[in-house]
Coordinates of C-alpha atoms in Angstrom, one line a residue:
M4 CA 33.2 -17.8 -2.6
P5 CA 29.5 -17.6 -4.3
L6 CA 28.0 -20.9 -4.6
P7 CA 26.2 -22.3 -7.7
L8 CA 22.5 -21.0 -8.0
P9 CA 20.0 -23.6 -6.7
C10 CA 17.4 -24.3 -9.8
K11 CA 14.4 -24.8 -6.9
A12 CA 15.0 -20.7 -6.2
L13 CA 15.4 -19.3 -9.3
C14 CA 12.7 -21.3 -11.5
L15 CA 10.5 -20.0 -8.8
T16 CA 11.3 -16.5 -9.1
T17 CA 11.7 -16.8 -13.0
G18 CA 8.2 -18.1 -13.2
L19 CA 6.1 -15.6 -10.5
W20 CA 8.8 -12.9 -13.1
M21 CA 6.9 -14.5 -16.8
A22 CA 3.6 -15.2 -15.4
G23 CA 3.2 -11.5 -14.1
A24 CA 2.9 -11.5 -10.7
L25 CA 6.5 -9.4 -10.2
T26 CA 5.4 -7.1 -13.1
P27 CA 6.3 -3.2 -12.3
A28 CA 3.8 -0.7 -11.6
T29 CA 2.4 1.0 -14.5
A30 CA 4.1 4.9 -14.7
A31 CA 0.5 6.5 -13.3
D32 CA 0.7 4.9 -9.8
K33 CA 4.2 4.4 -9.1
P34 CA 5.4 6.0 -6.4
L35 CA 8.5 7.7 -6.1
P36 CA 11.9 5.9 -5.7
V37 CA 13.3 4.4 -2.3
I38 CA 16.6 3.1 -2.1
D39 CA 16.8 0.6 1.0
V40 CA 20.2 0.1 1.8
H41 CA 19.6 -3.3 4.3
V42 CA 18.0 -6.0 3.2
H43 CA 19.1 -9.5 3.9
A44 CA 19.1 -12.6 1.4
M45 CA 18.3 -15.3 3.6
Q46 CA 16.4 -19.3 3.9
V47 CA 13.4 -19.7 5.2
N48 CA 12.6 -22.7 7.5
G49 CA 9.0 -21.6 7.4
K50 CA 8.9 -21.8 11.9
A51 CA 8.5 -18.4 12.6
G52 CA 5.3 -17.2 13.3
P53 CA 3.7 -12.9 12.9
M54 CA 5.7 -9.9 14.2
C55 CA 4.2 -6.5 15.5
P56 CA 6.5 -3.4 14.8
W57 CA 8.1 -1.6 17.7
F58 CA 7.5 -5.2 19.4
L59 CA 10.2 -3.6 21.9
T60 CA 8.0 -0.9 23.3
D61 CA 8.3 -3.5 26.5
M62 CA 11.5 -4.9 27.6
P63 CA 10.7 -7.1 30.4
G64 CA 13.4 -8.3 32.8
G65 CA 13.6 -12.0 33.7
D66 CA 15.3 -14.4 35.6
P67 CA 18.4 -16.5 34.9
H68 CA 17.2 -19.6 36.1
Q69 CA 13.6 -19.8 34.4
A70 CA 13.1 -19.0 30.7
P71 CA 14.0 -16.2 28.8
P72 CA 11.4 -13.2 29.1
S73 CA 9.8 -13.1 25.0
F74 CA 12.2 -11.0 22.1
M75 CA 8.8 -10.3 19.7
N76 CA 5.0 -10.1 20.9
T77 CA 1.8 -10.0 18.6
N78 CA -0.2 -7.7 20.7
C79 CA -1.2 -5.9 18.0
E80 CA -4.3 -5.2 15.7
Q81 CA -2.2 -6.2 12.4
P82 CA 0.8 -8.4 13.5
L83 CA 3.2 -8.4 10.2
A84 CA 3.0 -12.4 8.2
S85 CA 6.1 -14.0 8.0
A86 CA 7.5 -15.6 4.4
T87 CA 6.9 -19.2 4.8
S88 CA 9.8 -20.1 3.1
T89 CA 12.6 -19.5 1.4
E90 CA 11.0 -19.0 -2.1
D91 CA 7.5 -17.4 -0.6
Y92 CA 10.2 -14.4 1.2
I93 CA 11.9 -14.4 -2.2
A94 CA 8.8 -13.6 -4.1
K95 CA 7.3 -11.3 -1.8
A96 CA 10.2 -9.3 -1.0
I97 CA 10.5 -8.3 -4.9
S98 CA 6.9 -8.0 -5.3
E99 CA 6.9 -5.6 -2.0
A100 CA 9.9 -3.3 -4.3
Q101 CA 8.0 -3.6 -7.2
R102 CA 5.0 -2.1 -5.9
L103 CA 6.6 0.5 -3.7
N104 CA 9.4 1.1 -6.1
V105 CA 12.6 0.3 -4.0
T106 CA 15.4 -0.8 -4.9
M107 CA 17.3 -3.0 -2.3
V108 CA 20.6 -3.0 -1.3
A109 CA 20.6 -7.0 -0.4
S110 CA 23.2 -9.5 1.4
G111 CA 23.6 -12.8 3.1
D112 CA 22.9 -15.8 1.7
D113 CA 24.5 -16.3 -1.8
D114 CA 22.1 -18.3 -3.5
V115 CA 19.5 -16.5 -2.3
L116 CA 21.0 -13.4 -3.3
R117 CA 21.6 -15.0 -6.5
A118 CA 18.3 -15.7 -7.2
M119 CA 16.7 -12.3 -6.5
H120 CA 19.2 -10.5 -8.3
K121 CA 18.0 -12.5 -11.1
A122 CA 14.7 -12.2 -11.0
A123 CA 14.4 -8.5 -10.4
P124 CA 18.6 -7.1 -11.9
D125 CA 17.0 -4.0 -11.7
R126 CA 15.5 -4.4 -8.0
V127 CA 18.7 -5.7 -6.1
I128 CA 22.3 -4.2 -5.9
P129 CA 24.5 -7.1 -4.4
S130 CA 26.8 -6.6 -1.4
L131 CA 29.0 -9.1 0.0
G132 CA 27.5 -10.1 2.8
M133 CA 29.7 -11.6 5.6
A134 CA 28.0 -13.8 8.3
L135 CA 29.2 -12.4 11.8
S136 CA 33.0 -11.2 10.9
L137 CA 35.3 -11.0 8.1
T138 CA 38.4 -13.2 8.8
D139 CA 35.5 -16.4 9.5
D140 CA 34.3 -16.0 6.1
M141 CA 37.2 -16.2 3.3
S142 CA 40.4 -15.1 2.9
P143 CA 41.9 -11.4 1.5
D144 CA 42.7 -13.0 -1.2
E145 CA 39.3 -14.6 -1.5
F146 CA 37.3 -11.5 -0.9
R147 CA 39.6 -9.4 -3.2
T148 CA 38.7 -12.1 -5.8
A149 CA 34.8 -11.3 -4.6
L150 CA 34.7 -8.6 -5.2
E151 CA 37.0 -7.8 -8.4
S152 CA 34.2 -10.1 -9.8
G153 CA 32.0 -7.5 -10.4
F154 CA 28.8 -9.4 -9.1
Y155 CA 29.1 -7.2 -5.3
K156 CA 29.2 -3.1 -5.5
V157 CA 28.9 -3.1 -1.5
V158 CA 30.8 -5.0 1.1
G159 CA 27.8 -5.4 4.5
E160 CA 26.4 -6.1 7.1
V161 CA 29.5 -6.7 8.7
A162 CA 29.3 -7.3 12.3
P163 CA 32.1 -8.0 14.4
Q164 CA 30.6 -6.9 17.3
Y165 CA 28.5 -10.1 17.6
R166 CA 32.2 -12.0 18.5
G167 CA 33.3 -9.4 20.7
M168 CA 35.7 -8.1 18.3
S169 CA 35.9 -4.1 18.1
P170 CA 35.9 -2.7 13.9
S171 CA 39.1 -1.6 14.7
D172 CA 40.5 -5.2 15.2
M173 CA 43.8 -5.5 13.3
S174 CA 42.4 -8.7 11.9
L175 CA 39.9 -7.0 10.1
D176 CA 42.3 -4.1 8.7
P177 CA 43.5 -6.4 5.4
Y178 CA 39.7 -6.5 4.2
F179 CA 38.8 -3.1 4.9
A180 CA 42.1 -1.7 3.0
I181 CA 40.9 -4.2 -0.4
A182 CA 37.5 -2.2 0.3
E183 CA 39.2 1.1 0.3
E184 CA 41.4 0.3 -2.4
L185 CA 38.3 -0.8 -4.7
K186 CA 36.5 2.0 -3.9
I187 CA 33.9 -0.4 -2.6
P188 CA 31.5 0.8 0.5
V189 CA 31.4 -1.0 3.3
A190 CA 28.2 -1.1 6.0
I191 CA 29.3 -1.7 10.0
H192 CA 26.7 -2.7 12.4
M193 CA 26.8 -0.5 15.0
G194 CA 24.4 -0.4 17.7
T195 CA 21.4 -3.0 19.7
G196 CA 20.3 -6.2 18.6
G197 CA 17.2 -6.3 20.9
N198 CA 16.2 -7.1 24.4
G199 CA 19.0 -9.8 26.2
M200 CA 21.1 -9.7 23.0
A201 CA 23.9 -10.9 25.3
N202 CA 22.8 -13.6 27.3
I203 CA 20.0 -15.6 25.6
T204 CA 21.0 -15.7 21.6
S205 CA 24.9 -14.1 21.1
P206 CA 26.6 -14.5 24.7
D207 CA 30.1 -12.8 22.5
Y208 CA 28.5 -9.7 21.8
R209 CA 29.3 -6.9 23.8
A210 CA 26.9 -3.7 24.1
S211 CA 30.2 -1.5 24.5
L212 CA 31.4 -2.4 21.0
G213 CA 28.6 -0.9 19.7
N214 CA 29.9 2.8 20.8
P215 CA 30.6 4.0 17.3
F216 CA 33.9 6.0 18.8
E217 CA 35.3 2.5 18.3
L218 CA 35.2 3.2 14.4
E219 CA 37.7 5.4 14.3
D220 CA 41.1 4.4 14.5
M221 CA 40.2 2.0 12.0
L222 CA 38.6 5.1 9.5
A223 CA 42.4 7.0 10.7
R224 CA 43.9 3.9 9.2
H225 CA 42.3 3.5 5.8
P226 CA 40.8 7.6 5.3
K227 CA 39.8 6.9 1.5
L228 CA 37.4 4.5 2.7
K229 CA 33.3 5.0 2.5
I230 CA 31.7 3.8 4.9
W231 CA 27.8 3.9 6.9
V232 CA 26.9 2.7 10.2
M233 CA 24.2 0.5 10.2
H234 CA 21.4 1.2 12.6
A235 CA 22.6 4.7 13.6
G236 CA 25.0 3.4 16.4
Y237 CA 21.4 3.5 18.2
P238 CA 21.3 4.4 21.1
M239 CA 24.5 6.4 21.4
D240 CA 23.3 9.2 19.7
D241 CA 26.0 11.9 21.2
A242 CA 28.7 9.6 20.3
M243 CA 27.0 8.9 16.3
I244 CA 27.0 12.4 16.5
A245 CA 30.4 13.4 17.4
L246 CA 31.7 10.8 15.1
M247 CA 30.3 12.5 11.6
G248 CA 31.2 15.6 12.8
A249 CA 34.6 14.5 12.6
H250 CA 34.2 12.2 10.1
A251 CA 32.7 13.4 6.9
Y252 CA 32.4 10.4 4.7
V253 CA 31.0 8.9 7.1
Y254 CA 26.8 7.7 6.6
V255 CA 24.2 6.1 9.2
D256 CA 21.3 4.2 7.8
I257 CA 18.3 3.6 10.2
A258 CA 17.4 0.1 9.2
G259 CA 16.1 -2.1 12.4
M260 CA 15.6 0.3 14.9
I261 CA 12.7 1.6 12.3
W262 CA 10.3 -1.1 13.3
S263 CA 12.1 -2.5 16.5
Y264 CA 12.1 0.0 19.7
P265 CA 9.1 2.3 20.8
L266 CA 8.5 4.5 17.9
A267 CA 8.2 7.7 19.7
E268 CA 12.2 6.6 20.6
V269 CA 12.7 6.2 16.9
N270 CA 11.2 9.1 16.0
R271 CA 13.4 11.3 18.9
Y272 CA 16.7 9.3 17.3
I273 CA 16.0 10.2 13.3
E274 CA 15.4 13.8 15.3
R275 CA 18.2 14.3 17.1
L276 CA 20.4 13.0 14.2
V277 CA 18.6 15.7 11.8
T278 CA 18.8 18.6 14.0
A279 CA 22.3 18.1 14.5
G280 CA 23.2 18.4 10.7
F281 CA 23.2 15.3 9.5
G282 CA 19.7 15.0 7.6
R283 CA 22.0 14.6 4.3
R284 CA 23.8 11.6 5.8
I285 CA 20.8 9.4 7.2
L286 CA 20.1 6.1 5.0
Y287 CA 16.7 4.9 4.7
G288 CA 17.0 1.0 5.3
T289 CA 14.3 -2.0 6.5
D290 CA 17.3 -4.5 7.9
L291 CA 14.3 -6.7 6.3
L292 CA 14.0 -10.1 7.2
I293 CA 10.8 -12.3 6.8
W294 CA 8.5 -10.3 7.4
P295 CA 8.4 -8.7 3.7
G296 CA 5.4 -5.7 5.1
L297 CA 8.2 -4.5 7.1
M298 CA 9.3 -2.4 4.3
E299 CA 6.6 -1.0 3.8
T300 CA 5.8 -0.3 7.8
S301 CA 9.4 1.1 8.0
I302 CA 8.8 3.6 4.6
N303 CA 5.9 5.1 6.1
V304 CA 7.6 6.1 9.4
I305 CA 9.6 8.7 7.2
K306 CA 6.3 9.4 5.2
D307 CA 4.9 10.1 8.6
A308 CA 7.4 12.3 10.1
D309 CA 5.8 15.5 10.9
Y310 CA 9.4 16.8 12.1
L311 CA 10.9 16.1 8.5
T312 CA 10.2 18.8 5.4
E313 CA 9.1 16.6 2.1
Q314 CA 12.5 17.4 1.2
Q315 CA 14.5 15.9 4.1
K316 CA 11.7 12.8 4.0
R317 CA 12.9 12.3 0.1
D318 CA 16.5 13.1 1.3
I319 CA 16.7 10.0 3.6
L320 CA 14.5 8.0 1.4
F321 CA 16.7 8.2 -1.8
N322 CA 18.3 11.0 -2.3
N323 CA 21.3 10.7 0.1
A324 CA 21.8 7.3 -1.0
V325 CA 22.5 8.0 -4.6
R326 CA 24.6 10.4 -3.5
F327 CA 26.5 8.0 -1.3
F328 CA 26.8 5.2 -3.7
N329 CA 27.3 8.0 -7.2
L330 CA 24.4 7.0 -8.6
D331 CA 22.3 8.6 -11.4
A332 CA 19.0 9.9 -10.4
K333 CA 17.3 9.3 -14.1
D334 CA 18.1 5.3 -13.4
F335 CA 15.5 5.3 -11.1
Q336 CA 12.0 6.5 -12.2

């Protein structure tokens, strides 16, 4: 259940807000609105360093008896700086959202989420984050109580793949039934997690469980459940297209992959989904972590995509999320 908001995080963000550091942009220079459906509210220990976008352009193999291959790199002209603390992350994420006119669907650490929402309620749509699977975080009754509180508008990120579980595992079914009943959208992780996920960072992770077809049994049991597939099931575009063709209420986000895999591959994957007819079911997201600059980097991937029309860019960055979440576009000018 939600924990009390720590004064340290709240006081810092509130102080910045009152001091004008988080002041919204003026109408004259305000960009068109964007909805980022995949932001992590997270604690930051300050140990991570800078990071280059599209760092998975080179994924060397390794030797199981030696040090694992590097997960990230800084071999670029302008590596993105990481936040130095939780308070720094909160302040910079909100500042970037204000500057870029972004509304964030955020989930994760509940204290951080509530601090972000308190500092900028017009920029944060709270999502009930589940660490890895639903069952280890709270009971179905606790889950219902949390959703009925009215604070959380979304459920996610739900990521049973990291536990070696299918999203159609029956242990998850009571939770999906509650979300379906309460008409709350659910975000489900499907796809890769980087280089060497299964044997370096998450031993229970199974690539096969990122197959979008793993969702079908659950969707058959819950035909009124609204879901979106995080990471668009990358790299399984054929299965993703087939699933979306069969299930008209399934959307995808392009978060994570948009700044980690090779840029040419990212554009190929997005173009494939659009060419297949699903341009109005793609949601923009960053998978924002401790590098606040990822927000602008990711937005620019869509803005610079020469294979997208201006209408398609606006659909991905904003219009599709408005439709999916049943929002009013007039509230985001």
